[in-house]
Amino acid sequence: MSADGTGARALVRGRGPYSAPCWSADGRRVAFIEQGSVMVVNADGTDRRRLMDADPGLAWSPEGRHATAGRRSGTWEARRQDPVPSPDGLHLVRSARLGIEVAEVDDGQGRRVARGEYPSWSPDGLRIAFVCGQCLCVVGADGAGWRGLKEGAMECQPEWSSDGSRLFFLGRPRTYPYDLCAINADGTGSRRLTGDAVGVEAFVLSPDGGQILFVGTRESDSGREIWAIGADGSGQRRLAGAEGSDCHDAAWSPDGRSIVFVRRALPKPGGGRRLPPPTEAPSPPRTPEEEAAEARFQWATEIASRAEDGDPIPDPQVVAVIGLLADPDPGVQAGAASCLASIARKEGAPSRLLKTASPRLLHIFEEGRRSSKPYLAEQAARALYEIGPGSNEAVPVLTEGLRDRNPGVRAASAMALTCYGDRAKPAVPLLAGGLRDRDAAVREACAWCLGEVGPGARDAIPDLIAALRDPSPEVRCRVSRAIGYLGSAARTAEAALRQALRDPDPSVSEAAGKALERLKEDRAIGTSLGATDVPALLNSLKDGDADVRRAAAVLLRDISPAPEVAVPAFAELLADPGLRTVAAQALGDYGPDAAAAAPRLEALLAGTRVFWEERQEIALALWRVGGRAEAVVPMLVGHVQRATGDELHHAAKILRELGPAAAPAVPALIEVLGDREWQERRQCAIEVLGRIGPAAEPAVPALVAMLRDTLQSTRVVRALRGIGSRAALPALIAASQDERVLDRWSAREAAKRIDPSVQLPLAW
């Protein structure tokens, strides 16, 4: 259709589903995806043909002659991970494990410039907009000049205006859906562009930057619509979408005069024409056998959840889970294997009992590979890893797993082989080859296993040295660690490890330093680091190279010199944004001996230009140093009330460590329990209340009301047990016998802990 919404016509008709339409550079053709195939059609609807298989995610070459298909570039989740080229095409920016990384296209080596996600280049390629927690931020492409533009709401998908003077983004001040917002690049003039009636799902700027196309939703309509609005917020108008249809995946033509989008018909109430994607067809009713298998799977999943949460699993239940490995349903077998892995992972697990499952798990591993059920083989291998080494017969079976076509099976096989140490030496050739696997998880697992084999893996040293240049920081980190365990034979890797000390990823430089330290201890290089090296490390903290400072700070933290020497040095490092987290962690480890640093920690906690992760580490350090809960609890509770993801869970983790000292947070946590839109926040609030203990008794009524919540019942029972209030006893007794409560066993144990005289029948 035209950019004004007129002249809409169908280029392609059929059942679909269609997605990701993308114009060629000359505007003459449109590429799109139909049922997993890349298709192309002329802009007038003629000459439709198939090109290749692909995942959803398309781009044309600049000259318009080639269409490429790759990862899901059109989705927000992919926007957080996929590399984004700079305007000059010489650099890439991506959201990595430790933050925003910038890499040159030629060498692919990334350097971290900030913590965050959703990176977006400015038109001149000198700045990067991104989101950190709940803050919209900008940083220079070289990592300098970081500043926060807007904080306090949920922001994502920042995009620059064509002249680089403004940023457009999706903001969510309260709940879904998002609003389309704009802000000046200097942080002034923040405003919402769209009205209350329409929520925004995704948007794209026109080629000239004057108009914005967005996919909108209205409460009154079931389907999505295509809308347009001026970049100044004027002229909001609906272009496409009507009752009974769903429109999405809109894109401008290169000249900005036409728009291509996907429209599908929604089912009509009471029958009529239906054009849903095949994947939306209703599932056939389950048979009684399938229902029974689902119940067994859910039971195993519940046991696994309890084990992960630290609850002891009685031996009879462990035996019952092992029995499920012989279940006729492969899904139940996989669930049982996963459950056994969760049980084995916890301290005090019944290792002898669990090892009786190893032969059956090995059989399931082989059967899963033979029957093309990679999920089954992968879960069995992961369970074997958690349970620990069994007979040597498993080594050749797991070694063959390294040849599997499925990367998950290859990675799990390498993980399981780590348990066998030098007994896995026959697998070294395949493990060395696995360092060049296309899948990063496989490369990481193979490096890990080679380190566990130890000196017997000396033949893989050249491959490990080459892998220190792997594009994945996780792999480089694991390779560095592995080299440190190969003994004197790894002497040839010394130069490569010293080079890795300057790796832009702090985890890699830290691992390389520790590997060199281990090799020194093996007398392969010289004497080990110790108190005599502290002056040199303190001097390195003033080095002009940020990577050298980071490596010195990490090594100094690990050596833990006397407080009178280290505390002033780490207190000074709090002023360095790149080392603030390491410094706070080190000061927290010194506890009351670092009390002199408390004023600096408090000043940082009160500041506004501190990342959420750094702020939480500072709060934890301040608690450990001075025990002043009143200085940290309000900030942490605010994160539990507003944050999501890692920010939320890390704040809750610190509050759990505070335990009874977090009692002032109880009223706010009770409010969070009522937030039904954010189960993640409710979960964290429940766990913190349980750790606070008796002081959280005011929360008992709200917790009791959640006992039948299938998503939270296990955590609620554990929280009530931690609070220990007799007011919860009647509800726990009733829950222990109520078939609608999933975890009746835990309810029974919680009631007995509150009142040991309670006698209740077993409820599995």
XYZ file of C-alpha atoms in Angstrom, residues 33-630:
598
model
C 9.346 -15.988 4.539
C 6.650 -18.537 3.896
C 6.567 -21.726 5.975
C 10.320 -21.698 6.587
C 11.349 -20.840 3.004
C 12.784 -17.572 1.694
C 10.539 -16.348 -1.115
C 10.820 -13.370 -3.442
C 8.132 -11.554 -5.429
C 8.076 -8.460 -7.622
C 6.531 -5.333 -6.125
C 3.588 -5.741 -8.508
C 2.923 -9.286 -7.228
C 4.380 -11.167 -10.209
C 7.217 -13.709 -10.473
C 6.852 -15.272 -7.046
C 9.525 -17.927 -6.436
C 11.361 -19.798 -3.694
C 15.047 -19.091 -2.991
C 16.144 -21.218 -0.017
C 15.378 -22.481 3.480
C 15.835 -20.005 6.299
C 15.101 -18.932 9.829
C 12.987 -15.753 10.081
C 15.432 -12.872 9.570
C 16.149 -11.366 6.141
C 18.396 -8.707 4.633
C 19.176 -7.677 1.054
C 22.722 -6.959 -0.087
C 23.349 -3.209 -0.700
C 23.147 -3.559 -4.488
C 19.874 -5.482 -4.208
C 21.069 -8.616 -5.994
C 21.198 -11.041 -3.072
C 18.929 -11.845 -0.127
C 20.456 -13.392 2.998
C 18.673 -15.286 5.748
C 19.907 -15.785 9.275
C 18.863 -15.386 12.883
C 15.588 -13.862 13.988
C 16.700 -10.298 13.361
C 13.158 -8.997 13.426
C 12.467 -9.972 17.026
C 13.339 -8.039 20.153
C 15.106 -11.017 21.706
C 17.399 -11.190 18.696
C 17.952 -7.424 18.875
C 19.538 -8.074 22.266
C 22.057 -10.547 20.787
C 22.579 -10.083 17.041
C 25.545 -7.920 15.933
C 24.545 -4.523 14.495
C 26.906 -3.015 11.870
C 28.088 0.576 12.229
C 27.107 3.082 9.505
C 30.559 2.800 7.891
C 30.419 -1.008 7.985
C 33.777 -1.300 9.789
C 32.516 -2.183 13.264
C 29.893 -4.369 14.892
C 28.135 -3.806 18.196
C 26.300 -6.527 20.087
C 24.850 -7.271 23.490
C 27.108 -9.916 25.048
C 27.125 -11.765 28.362
C 28.978 -8.972 30.159
C 27.498 -5.988 28.344
C 27.729 -4.020 25.090
C 30.701 -5.082 22.960
C 32.180 -3.322 19.925
C 34.318 -5.310 17.484
C 36.114 -4.545 14.244
C 34.696 -6.514 11.346
C 38.164 -7.646 10.234
C 39.278 -9.381 13.447
C 35.960 -9.929 15.270
C 37.604 -9.307 18.670
C 35.154 -7.488 20.918
C 35.800 -4.976 23.681
C 33.219 -4.053 26.259
C 32.127 -0.433 26.263
C 29.197 -0.598 28.702
C 26.782 -2.882 30.486
C 23.377 -3.203 28.881
C 21.418 -4.482 25.887
C 19.560 -3.289 22.737
C 22.542 -1.366 21.235
C 21.884 1.137 18.418
C 24.497 3.131 16.451
C 24.150 6.871 15.972
C 24.152 7.994 12.303
C 27.751 9.241 12.579
C 28.924 5.972 14.156
C 30.456 7.774 17.148
C 27.829 6.945 19.785
C 25.807 3.934 20.874
C 22.397 4.111 22.515
C 21.440 1.171 24.701
C 19.318 0.118 27.662
C 20.795 -0.729 31.051
C 18.239 -2.060 33.517
C 15.506 0.573 33.474
C 17.732 3.335 32.117
C 18.119 4.580 28.536
C 21.817 5.380 28.070
C 24.360 6.641 25.535
C 28.089 5.869 25.375
C 30.855 6.678 22.930
C 31.898 3.950 20.528
C 35.251 3.926 22.347
C 33.564 3.388 25.727
C 34.000 6.981 26.907
C 31.332 9.499 27.824
C 28.725 7.162 29.296
C 25.621 8.926 30.547
C 22.087 7.994 31.452
C 19.344 9.853 29.579
C 16.178 8.555 31.224
C 15.525 6.249 34.177
C 12.505 4.879 35.988
C 10.478 3.133 33.288
C 10.830 0.029 31.155
C 12.587 1.046 27.928
C 13.721 -0.941 24.916
C 14.468 -0.736 21.182
C 16.184 2.689 20.990
C 16.564 4.128 17.471
C 18.328 7.352 16.444
C 16.782 10.065 14.318
C 18.426 10.569 10.927
C 20.359 13.632 12.160
C 21.382 12.040 15.477
C 19.706 14.739 17.563
C 16.940 12.548 19.035
C 16.248 9.008 20.138
C 13.005 7.106 19.702
C 12.255 4.175 21.980
C 9.507 2.037 23.459
C 8.678 2.958 27.042
C 6.483 1.121 29.500
C 5.912 3.236 32.632
C 3.445 0.813 34.208
C 2.292 -2.334 32.430
C 2.005 -3.682 28.905
C 1.598 -2.352 26.238
C 4.477 -0.016 25.363
C 4.273 3.645 24.356
C 6.304 5.168 21.524
C 8.491 7.866 23.096
C 11.199 10.325 22.066
C 13.992 12.151 23.880
C 16.726 14.561 22.824
C 20.218 13.074 22.612
C 21.319 15.272 25.522
C 18.634 13.796 27.798
C 16.179 16.700 27.635
C 12.702 16.867 26.149
C 11.478 13.370 26.947
C 7.901 12.888 25.777
C 5.402 10.247 24.753
C 4.364 10.371 21.094
C 1.461 7.902 20.947
C -1.851 8.272 22.741
C -3.423 6.099 25.411
C -5.734 4.284 23.006
C -2.983 2.435 21.119
C -0.186 0.279 22.494
C 2.980 -0.093 20.420
C 4.556 -3.480 19.722
C 7.337 -2.500 17.277
C 8.264 0.521 15.138
C 10.482 1.555 12.223
C 11.499 5.021 10.981
C 10.897 6.101 7.393
C 13.996 6.531 5.183
C 13.868 10.330 5.542
C 13.206 10.108 9.290
C 10.036 12.184 9.118
C 7.509 9.420 9.746
C 7.331 6.411 12.047
C 5.535 3.211 11.153
C 4.420 1.058 14.068
C 2.435 -2.068 14.862
C -0.278 -1.110 17.334
C -2.863 -2.849 19.471
C -6.133 -1.550 20.880
C -8.124 -3.116 23.693
C -11.273 -2.925 21.582
C -9.794 -4.972 18.740
C -8.409 -8.481 18.811
C -5.938 -8.000 15.959
C -2.875 -5.824 15.484
C -2.925 -2.832 13.125
C -0.431 -0.794 11.110
C -0.211 2.835 12.229
C 1.870 5.845 11.230
C 2.795 8.989 13.125
C 5.027 11.980 12.488
C 8.434 12.002 14.159
C 7.208 15.050 16.087
C 4.174 13.147 17.402
C 1.647 14.685 15.035
C -0.757 13.034 12.624
C -1.221 9.654 14.277
C -3.343 7.569 11.913
C -4.267 3.987 11.216
C -3.127 2.709 7.825
C -4.202 -0.933 7.791
C -6.128 -3.379 9.912
C -9.771 -4.089 10.401
C -11.966 -6.237 12.559
C -11.192 -9.876 11.911
C -7.621 -9.324 10.683
C -4.143 -9.210 12.205
C -1.416 -7.021 10.651
C 2.272 -7.092 11.534
C 5.870 -7.055 10.182
C 5.600 -3.704 8.351
C 8.509 -2.206 6.373
C 9.094 0.991 4.355
C 10.186 0.889 0.738
C 13.598 2.536 0.112
C 11.953 5.698 -1.264
C 9.467 5.873 1.614
C 6.471 5.921 -0.736
C 5.209 2.358 -0.158
C 4.746 -0.032 2.730
C 4.759 -3.818 2.757
C 3.240 -5.746 5.643
C 1.698 -9.087 6.572
C -2.053 -9.436 7.064
C -3.875 -12.610 8.024
C -7.512 -13.336 8.729
C -8.516 -14.158 12.285
C -11.088 -16.861 13.067
C -14.636 -15.550 12.991
C -16.822 -16.191 16.029
C -19.325 -18.925 15.257
C -17.541 -20.212 12.170
C -16.906 -18.694 8.772
C -13.702 -18.206 6.825
C -10.565 -19.112 8.771
C -6.984 -18.600 7.672
C -4.893 -19.289 10.790
C -1.337 -20.592 10.439
C -1.143 -24.380 10.570
C 0.635 -24.148 13.920
C -2.461 -22.600 15.447
C -4.691 -25.599 14.774
C -6.239 -26.927 17.976
C -4.409 -29.843 19.530
C -6.215 -33.197 19.481
C -7.557 -34.360 22.836
C -5.131 -36.382 24.921
C -5.613 -40.071 25.505
C -5.782 -41.409 29.077
C -2.262 -42.808 28.599
C -0.960 -39.374 27.577
C -2.681 -37.744 30.542
C -1.079 -40.286 32.888
C 2.342 -39.722 31.324
C 1.910 -35.960 31.714
C 1.072 -36.446 35.401
C 4.231 -38.536 35.919
C 6.299 -35.904 34.127
C 4.829 -33.096 36.239
C 5.530 -35.066 39.428
C 9.192 -35.459 38.437
C 9.342 -31.759 37.575
C 7.954 -30.843 40.993
C 10.544 -33.026 42.740
C 13.263 -31.331 40.669
C 11.940 -27.903 41.671
C 12.067 -28.840 45.338
C 15.614 -30.129 44.945
C 16.695 -26.930 43.193
C 15.183 -24.921 46.030
C 17.273 -26.829 48.575
C 14.592 -29.080 50.051
C 15.840 -32.563 51.025
C 14.350 -35.312 48.867
C 13.576 -38.516 50.830
C 15.200 -41.709 49.549
C 11.827 -43.310 48.673
C 11.111 -40.447 46.297
C 14.598 -40.722 44.761
C 13.948 -44.431 44.163
C 10.615 -43.557 42.549
C 12.314 -41.069 40.208
C 14.927 -43.668 39.244
C 12.052 -46.021 38.460
C 10.694 -43.500 35.957
C 13.820 -44.034 33.828
C 12.118 -47.249 32.679
C 8.893 -45.426 31.786
C 7.564 -46.231 28.291
C 7.165 -42.521 27.531
C 10.445 -40.859 26.359
C 9.308 -37.497 27.715
C 8.902 -38.968 31.192
C 12.348 -40.559 30.905
C 13.841 -37.176 30.014
C 11.988 -35.533 32.912
C 13.272 -38.190 35.312
C 16.849 -37.729 34.079
C 16.570 -33.970 34.541
C 15.126 -34.503 38.022
C 18.006 -36.801 39.023
C 20.451 -34.157 37.808
C 18.774 -31.576 40.058
C 18.903 -33.926 43.060
C 22.555 -34.835 42.447
C 23.527 -31.185 42.096
C 22.747 -30.381 45.725
C 25.070 -30.830 48.673
C 24.353 -33.966 50.689
C 22.724 -35.814 47.786
C 22.490 -39.623 48.218
C 25.391 -40.379 45.863
C 25.345 -44.163 46.286
C 21.649 -44.340 45.557
C 21.971 -42.034 42.570
C 24.836 -44.032 41.064
C 22.505 -47.013 40.760
C 20.798 -44.997 38.001
C 23.985 -44.629 35.904
C 23.634 -47.865 33.859
C 20.056 -47.022 32.955
C 21.015 -43.433 32.075
C 23.783 -44.690 29.813
C 21.270 -46.968 28.077
C 18.867 -44.023 27.645
C 21.729 -41.958 26.204
C 22.446 -44.608 23.564
C 18.755 -45.166 22.846
C 18.139 -41.437 22.465
C 20.903 -41.200 19.871
C 19.703 -44.287 17.979
C 16.074 -43.173 17.909
C 16.825 -39.559 16.890
C 15.625 -38.145 20.211
C 18.450 -35.713 21.003
C 16.586 -34.189 23.947
C 16.560 -37.615 25.620
C 20.267 -38.256 25.026
C 21.166 -34.756 26.199
C 19.230 -35.024 29.479
C 20.739 -38.450 30.177
C 24.277 -37.146 29.613
C 23.682 -34.138 31.851
C 22.378 -36.432 34.588
C 25.475 -38.637 34.244
C 27.617 -35.522 34.645
C 25.831 -34.438 37.824
C 25.825 -37.937 39.359
C 29.532 -38.394 38.730
C 31.795 -41.028 37.208
C 30.694 -44.606 36.921
C 32.390 -47.537 35.234
C 34.930 -47.053 32.461
C 32.402 -48.548 30.046
C 30.768 -45.131 29.819
C 33.856 -43.428 28.342
C 33.673 -44.921 24.813
C 29.894 -44.445 24.730
C 30.166 -40.772 25.684
C 33.128 -40.319 23.339
C 30.932 -41.451 20.459
C 28.433 -38.822 21.592
C 30.990 -36.191 20.543
C 30.234 -37.200 16.933
C 26.473 -36.671 17.265
C 24.755 -34.372 14.784
C 22.994 -32.474 17.557
C 25.148 -29.793 19.263
C 23.297 -30.213 22.559
C 24.236 -33.898 22.653
C 27.862 -33.117 21.750
C 28.126 -30.522 24.517
C 26.449 -32.767 27.103
C 28.738 -35.672 26.142
C 31.820 -33.529 26.728
C 30.401 -32.371 30.061
C 29.788 -35.950 31.184
C 33.342 -36.922 30.208
C 34.759 -34.242 32.534
C 33.837 -36.499 35.470
C 36.302 -39.161 34.337
C 39.420 -37.000 34.496
C 42.463 -38.680 32.956
C 40.333 -41.766 32.222
C 38.814 -39.723 29.375
C 42.199 -39.528 27.601
C 40.938 -41.672 24.667
C 38.526 -38.843 23.847
C 41.278 -36.191 23.525
C 41.457 -36.216 19.683
C 37.711 -35.654 19.360
C 37.752 -33.079 22.166
C 40.551 -31.172 20.427
C 38.530 -31.217 17.226
C 35.514 -30.005 19.190
C 37.367 -26.743 19.869
C 36.546 -25.877 16.244
C 32.871 -26.864 16.478
C 30.344 -24.404 15.030
C 28.484 -24.320 18.352
C 30.071 -22.235 21.128
C 28.596 -24.417 23.873
C 30.320 -27.471 22.375
C 33.648 -25.637 22.132
C 33.371 -24.517 25.746
C 32.500 -28.016 27.004
C 35.380 -29.593 25.060
C 37.858 -27.096 26.507
C 36.523 -27.819 29.972
C 36.952 -31.572 29.492
C 40.509 -31.196 28.187
C 41.397 -29.311 31.348
C 39.928 -32.106 33.464
C 41.946 -34.720 31.566
C 45.025 -32.784 32.671
C 48.564 -33.529 31.452
C 47.197 -36.441 29.438
C 45.689 -33.874 27.046
C 49.076 -32.371 26.128
C 48.540 -33.268 22.471
C 45.688 -30.748 22.385
C 47.846 -27.783 23.489
C 48.216 -26.337 19.938
C 44.442 -26.497 19.516
C 43.925 -24.807 22.890
C 46.365 -22.018 22.017
C 44.482 -21.417 18.776
C 41.188 -21.420 20.702
C 42.389 -18.460 22.792
C 41.339 -16.423 19.731
C 37.809 -17.857 19.767
C 35.123 -15.178 19.176
C 33.218 -16.312 22.282
C 34.536 -14.907 25.600
C 33.053 -17.889 27.434
C 35.136 -20.257 25.302
C 38.313 -18.176 25.700
C 37.790 -18.159 29.460
C 37.349 -21.934 29.609
C 40.364 -22.500 27.342
C 42.548 -20.340 29.594
C 41.512 -22.355 32.617
C 42.128 -25.644 30.819
C 45.687 -24.712 29.865
C 46.458 -24.066 33.518
C 45.771 -27.721 34.340
C 48.012 -29.287 31.698
C 51.216 -29.068 33.745
C 54.719 -28.402 32.475
C 53.757 -29.444 28.952
C 51.783 -26.192 28.686
C 54.956 -24.099 28.817
C 54.519 -23.334 25.123
C 51.232 -21.571 25.948
C 52.838 -18.992 28.264
C 53.080 -16.266 25.630
C 49.488 -16.802 24.512
C 48.271 -16.636 28.115
C 50.166 -13.397 28.718
C 48.511 -11.973 25.633
C 45.154 -13.122 27.036
C 45.798 -10.984 30.127
C 44.844 -8.044 27.892
C 41.628 -9.671 26.693
C 38.760 -7.130 26.654
C 36.574 -9.547 28.605
C 37.465 -9.422 32.332
C 36.589 -13.068 32.896
C 39.131 -14.115 30.253
C 41.938 -11.929 31.599
C 41.223 -13.209 35.105
C 41.277 -16.842 33.944
C 44.531 -16.286 32.049
C 46.132 -14.804 35.160
C 45.058 -17.766 37.248
C 46.316 -20.194 34.603
C 49.732 -18.541 34.669
C 49.648 -18.718 38.450
C 48.891 -22.435 38.359
C 51.664 -23.071 35.873
C 54.043 -21.191 38.143
C 53.012 -23.380 41.036
C 53.884 -26.385 38.869
C 57.384 -24.856 38.479
C 56.796 -24.519 34.782
C 57.482 -20.785 34.760
C 58.732 -19.563 38.107
C 57.523 -18.696 41.595
C 53.892 -18.132 42.478
C 52.237 -14.831 43.256
C 52.019 -13.931 46.903
C 52.555 -11.156 49.412
C 55.814 -10.104 47.747
C 53.914 -9.306 44.543
C 51.434 -6.955 46.234
C 53.502 -3.762 45.662
C 53.776 -4.521 41.943
C 50.047 -5.213 41.703
C 49.235 -1.995 43.575
C 51.403 -0.117 41.098
C 49.597 -1.813 38.187
C 46.308 -0.397 39.478
C 47.548 2.982 38.189
C 48.437 1.676 34.721
C 46.998 3.603 31.804
C 45.622 0.422 30.230
C 42.183 -0.454 31.618
C 42.716 -4.164 30.971
C 45.957 -4.167 32.974
C 44.212 -2.392 35.850
C 41.382 -4.929 35.760
C 43.715 -7.938 35.794
C 45.743 -6.445 38.668
C 42.593 -5.707 40.673
C 41.287 -9.254 40.244
C 44.609 -10.824 41.248
C 44.911 -8.474 44.224
C 41.399 -9.407 45.331
C 42.270 -13.104 45.152
C 45.527 -12.694 47.098
C 43.641 -10.793 49.863
C 46.546 -8.837 51.378
C 46.313 -7.208 54.795
C 43.338 -4.811 55.158
C 45.526 -1.822 55.949
C 47.173 -2.281 52.538
C 44.253 -3.367 50.369
C 41.275 -1.397 51.706
C 42.612 2.075 50.747
C 43.536 0.779 47.282
C 40.131 -0.766 46.639
C 38.396 2.320 48.042
C 40.231 4.393 45.420
C 39.130 1.963 42.704
C 35.480 2.727 43.475
C 35.953 5.868 41.376
C 36.810 3.760 38.304
C 33.532 2.648 36.612
C 35.276 -0.292 34.986
C 36.569 -1.670 38.305
C 33.827 -0.558 40.667
C 32.227 -4.000 40.906
C 35.535 -5.776 41.636
C 36.409 -3.164 44.259
C 33.020 -3.429 45.976
C 33.250 -7.224 46.062
C 36.731 -7.082 47.572
C 35.716 -4.550 50.228
C 32.707 -6.669 51.122
C 34.975 -9.688 51.581
C 36.982 -7.754 54.188
C 33.816 -7.117 56.203
C 34.192 -4.791 59.232
C 37.922 -4.465 58.491
C 36.910 -2.272 55.533
C 34.775 0.103 57.610
C 36.924 3.033 56.479
C 35.489 2.630 52.973
C 31.862 2.898 54.133
C 31.514 6.660 53.411
C 32.598 6.174 49.795
C 30.233 3.242 49.392
C 27.346 5.311 50.798
C 28.141 8.203 48.453
C 28.092 5.910 45.432
C 24.857 4.308 46.567
C 23.226 7.740 46.680
C 24.523 8.702 43.222
C 22.577 8.510 39.978
C 25.244 7.500 37.447
C 25.834 3.972 38.689
C 24.705 0.822 36.880
C 22.138 -1.265 38.709
C 24.536 -4.214 39.017
C 27.245 -2.012 40.483
C 24.698 -0.351 42.765
C 23.606 -3.713 44.150
C 27.196 -4.893 44.682
C 27.880 -1.627 46.495
C 24.816 -2.183 48.678
C 25.953 -5.704 49.535
C 29.456 -4.463 50.351
C 28.048 -1.688 52.542
C 25.981 -4.242 54.461
C 28.950 -6.545 54.967
C 31.248 -3.698 55.953
C 29.005 -1.849 58.377
C 25.889 -3.956 58.916
C 23.663 -0.938 58.251
C 20.584 -2.485 56.710
C 18.697 0.819 56.785
